[in-house]
Short mmCIF file of C-alpha atoms in Angstrom, two decimals:
data_model
loop_
_atom_site.label_atom_id
_atom_site.label_comp_id
_atom_site.label_asym_id
_atom_site.label_seq_id
_atom_site.Cartn_x
_atom_site.Cartn_y
_atom_site.Cartn_z
CA MET A 1 -98.51 -77.24 -50.54
CA ILE A 2 -101.89 -78.42 -49.27
CA ILE A 3 -100.34 -79.54 -45.99
CA PHE A 4 -98.76 -76.09 -45.50
CA ASP A 5 -102.11 -74.41 -46.13
CA LEU A 6 -103.85 -76.75 -43.67
CA MET A 7 -101.17 -76.01 -41.08
CA LEU A 8 -101.74 -72.29 -41.63
CA VAL A 9 -105.51 -72.69 -41.17
CA GLY A 10 -104.88 -74.69 -37.97
CA LEU A 11 -102.60 -71.94 -36.67
CA VAL A 12 -105.22 -69.27 -37.41
CA ILE A 13 -107.91 -71.25 -35.56
CA THR A 14 -105.57 -71.87 -32.61
CA THR A 15 -104.55 -68.21 -32.46
CA ILE A 16 -108.13 -66.94 -32.53
CA THR A 17 -109.18 -69.43 -29.86
CA LEU A 18 -106.31 -68.53 -27.52
CA LEU A 19 -106.69 -64.78 -28.00
CA SER A 20 -110.44 -64.99 -27.37
CA GLY A 21 -109.72 -65.94 -23.77
CA ALA A 22 -111.65 -69.20 -23.92
CA LYS A 23 -110.60 -71.54 -21.13
CA ILE A 24 -109.67 -74.83 -22.76
CA MET A 25 -108.64 -78.21 -21.37
CA TYR A 26 -107.86 -81.16 -23.60
CA THR A 27 -105.75 -84.26 -23.48
CA THR A 28 -102.42 -83.90 -25.28
CA LYS A 29 -102.91 -87.15 -27.14
CA TYR A 30 -105.32 -85.36 -29.51
CA SER A 31 -102.75 -82.77 -30.53
CA GLN A 32 -100.28 -85.61 -30.97
CA VAL A 33 -102.66 -87.34 -33.42
CA ILE A 34 -102.91 -84.18 -35.52
CA MET A 35 -99.14 -83.69 -35.57
CA PHE A 36 -98.65 -87.36 -36.40
CA ILE A 37 -100.96 -87.11 -39.40
CA VAL A 38 -99.13 -84.03 -40.72
CA ILE A 39 -95.68 -85.55 -40.29
CA MET A 40 -96.77 -88.92 -41.63
CA TYR A 41 -98.38 -87.35 -44.71
CA ILE A 42 -95.22 -85.45 -45.69
CA ASN A 43 -92.85 -88.39 -45.22
CA LEU A 44 -95.16 -90.99 -46.71
CA SER A 45 -95.83 -88.86 -49.79
CA ASN A 46 -92.07 -88.50 -50.30
CA LEU A 47 -91.61 -92.26 -49.98
CA VAL A 48 -94.44 -92.98 -52.41
CA GLU A 49 -92.95 -90.51 -54.88
CA GLY A 50 -89.58 -92.27 -54.53
CA TYR A 51 -91.30 -95.61 -55.11
CA LYS A 52 -92.97 -94.29 -58.27
CA LEU A 53 -89.61 -93.10 -59.58
CA GLY A 54 -88.00 -96.44 -58.72
CA TYR A 55 -85.61 -95.18 -56.05
CA ILE A 56 -87.26 -96.91 -53.09
CA GLY A 57 -88.66 -100.41 -52.70
CA ILE A 58 -92.01 -101.28 -51.16
CA SER A 59 -90.26 -102.87 -48.17
CA SER A 60 -88.89 -99.46 -47.16
CA ILE A 61 -92.40 -97.99 -47.17
CA VAL A 62 -93.77 -100.88 -45.09
CA ALA A 63 -90.88 -100.65 -42.61
CA PHE A 64 -91.39 -96.89 -42.29
CA CYS A 65 -95.12 -97.34 -41.64
CA ILE A 66 -94.54 -100.04 -39.01
CA VAL A 67 -91.87 -98.06 -37.13
CA THR A 68 -93.94 -94.87 -37.27
CA LEU A 69 -97.04 -96.69 -36.05
CA LEU A 70 -95.12 -98.19 -33.11
CA ILE A 71 -93.77 -94.76 -32.16
CA PHE A 72 -97.30 -93.34 -32.42
CA ILE A 73 -98.77 -96.04 -30.16
CA TRP A 74 -95.99 -95.51 -27.61
CA GLY A 75 -96.54 -91.73 -27.62
CA TYR A 76 -100.31 -92.08 -27.47
CA ARG A 77 -100.12 -94.31 -24.40
CA LYS A 78 -97.47 -92.08 -22.79
CA ASN A 79 -99.66 -88.99 -23.13
CA LYS A 80 -102.72 -90.59 -21.60
CA TYR A 81 -103.75 -88.74 -18.42
CA ARG A 82 -101.79 -85.63 -19.47
CA TYR A 83 -103.88 -82.55 -20.12
CA SER A 84 -103.15 -79.18 -21.63
CA ILE A 85 -104.94 -76.18 -20.11
CA HIS A 86 -105.02 -72.73 -21.71
CA ASN A 87 -106.00 -69.20 -20.57
CA VAL A 88 -105.87 -70.11 -16.88
CA LYS A 89 -103.15 -69.51 -14.29
CA GLU A 90 -101.29 -72.38 -12.65
CA LYS A 91 -102.39 -71.25 -9.19
CA ASP A 92 -106.06 -71.51 -10.24
CA VAL A 93 -105.62 -75.16 -11.23
CA ILE A 94 -103.77 -75.94 -8.00
CA ASN A 95 -106.54 -74.25 -5.97
CA ILE A 96 -109.21 -76.35 -7.73
CA ILE A 97 -107.31 -79.57 -6.96
CA GLU A 98 -106.67 -78.48 -3.35
CA SER A 99 -110.35 -77.78 -2.74
CA TYR A 100 -111.25 -81.23 -4.11
CA LEU A 101 -108.64 -82.95 -1.92
CA GLU A 102 -109.85 -81.06 1.16
CA ARG A 103 -113.47 -82.05 0.47
CA LYS A 104 -112.42 -85.71 0.20
CA ASN A 105 -110.18 -85.43 3.32
CA LEU A 106 -107.07 -86.54 1.46
CA LYS A 107 -103.72 -85.48 2.90
CA TYR A 108 -101.44 -83.58 0.53
CA GLU A 109 -98.52 -81.17 0.31
CA VAL A 110 -98.06 -78.53 -2.36
CA LYS A 111 -94.53 -78.07 -3.63
CA ASN A 112 -93.35 -75.93 -6.56
CA ASP A 113 -95.16 -77.57 -9.45
CA GLU A 114 -96.56 -80.68 -7.85
CA ILE A 115 -99.14 -81.82 -5.35
CA TYR A 116 -97.81 -84.71 -3.30
CA LEU A 117 -100.50 -87.06 -2.02
CA LEU A 118 -99.28 -88.42 1.32
CA ASP A 119 -101.67 -91.37 1.59
CA ILE A 120 -100.80 -92.98 -1.73
CA ASP A 121 -97.23 -91.64 -2.13
CA ASN A 122 -97.82 -90.19 -5.61
CA ASN A 123 -97.77 -86.77 -7.25
CA ILE A 124 -100.01 -84.67 -9.45
CA TYR A 125 -97.85 -82.37 -11.55
CA VAL A 126 -99.05 -78.94 -12.63
CA ARG A 127 -96.39 -77.36 -14.84
CA SER A 128 -96.58 -74.06 -16.64
CA LEU A 129 -94.48 -72.47 -19.35
CA MET A 130 -96.87 -70.89 -21.80
CA GLU A 131 -99.59 -73.49 -21.32
CA ILE A 132 -100.40 -75.43 -18.17
CA THR A 133 -99.79 -79.17 -18.23
CA LEU A 134 -101.76 -81.29 -15.77
CA ASP A 135 -100.05 -84.67 -15.40
CA CYS A 136 -102.12 -87.30 -13.58
CA ARG A 137 -100.24 -90.39 -14.78
CA GLU A 138 -99.04 -91.34 -11.30
CA ILE A 139 -102.58 -91.44 -9.89
CA LYS A 140 -104.27 -93.02 -12.92
CA ASN A 141 -105.09 -96.21 -11.00
CA THR A 142 -106.76 -94.46 -8.07
CA ASP A 143 -110.50 -94.15 -7.54
CA PHE A 144 -110.44 -90.36 -7.64
CA CYS A 145 -108.28 -89.67 -10.71
CA ASN A 146 -111.19 -89.12 -13.08
CA GLU A 147 -113.00 -87.08 -10.42
CA ILE A 148 -110.02 -84.71 -10.14
CA ILE A 149 -109.88 -84.33 -13.91
CA ASP A 150 -113.63 -83.61 -14.07
CA GLU A 151 -113.31 -81.19 -11.16
CA VAL A 152 -110.57 -79.25 -12.97
CA LYS A 153 -112.63 -79.18 -16.19
CA MET A 154 -115.62 -77.76 -14.33
CA GLY A 155 -113.54 -75.46 -12.15
CA ILE A 156 -111.75 -73.68 -14.99
CA LYS A 157 -115.08 -72.89 -16.63
CA GLU A 158 -116.21 -71.12 -13.45
CA ILE A 159 -113.16 -68.81 -13.34
CA LYS A 160 -114.45 -65.37 -14.29
CA GLN A 161 -111.10 -63.58 -14.51
CA ARG A 162 -109.60 -63.19 -17.99
CA TYR A 163 -105.86 -63.31 -18.49
CA PHE A 164 -103.68 -61.92 -21.25
CA SER A 165 -102.64 -64.88 -23.39
CA ILE A 166 -98.90 -64.85 -24.00
CA GLU A 167 -99.32 -68.15 -25.78
CA GLY A 168 -101.93 -66.58 -28.07
CA MET A 169 -99.52 -63.78 -28.96
CA PHE A 170 -96.81 -66.35 -29.70
CA TYR A 171 -99.15 -68.20 -32.05
CA LEU A 172 -100.17 -64.90 -33.67
CA VAL A 173 -96.53 -64.06 -34.46
CA LEU A 174 -95.96 -67.62 -35.70
CA THR A 175 -99.07 -67.44 -37.90
CA LEU A 176 -98.03 -64.10 -39.38
CA PHE A 177 -94.54 -65.43 -40.08
CA PHE A 178 -95.85 -68.54 -41.86
CA PHE A 179 -98.35 -66.42 -43.80
CA TRP A 180 -95.47 -64.16 -44.87
CA VAL A 181 -93.47 -67.22 -45.98
CA ARG A 182 -96.52 -68.51 -47.87
CA VAL A 183 -97.11 -65.22 -49.69
CA ASN A 184 -93.48 -64.39 -50.49
CA PHE A 185 -91.88 -67.74 -51.21
CA LEU A 186 -94.54 -70.33 -51.93
CA MET A 187 -96.75 -68.41 -54.39
CA ILE A 188 -94.65 -69.72 -57.32
CA ASN A 189 -96.78 -72.86 -57.56
CA TYR A 190 -99.97 -70.91 -58.16
#
């Protein structure tokens, strides 16, 4: 029950932040750590309860922890140099990257959701569904990768235009639904 309440608090904070119009950029590995802790807590508490009742041996708990930790390390390394950007349009992010590349005299081509760097034969992906994902994994070994990331961080803060957050509305509906579930179905324990 505590984990559900913490998830609800996290959803409220996320909803308020997105609906406020704050321009946010963070690496997706941080959100993965939070989700990992939530999922790990639920499963591990079930395994410990099974161990206390004598249904599960300690070797099953150790094996679960090792496999989960390996999956976490793999996911953490995979999400390095991937960033999530909120309350900004995809075109704004592409314009910030283009202006940086033009200042540094780097040759590039802009396609649908990627910026192809001609000199190094790699791409920077800028994808958008509800949030914008900036994927710099292909250029992580270049000299200018961190400069591009810093440029985008600074550039989105300078954007004065505010956009309606569809993602914020989605999280608001999700928060209200989980609050309704909490009030109507999970109040039995209290």
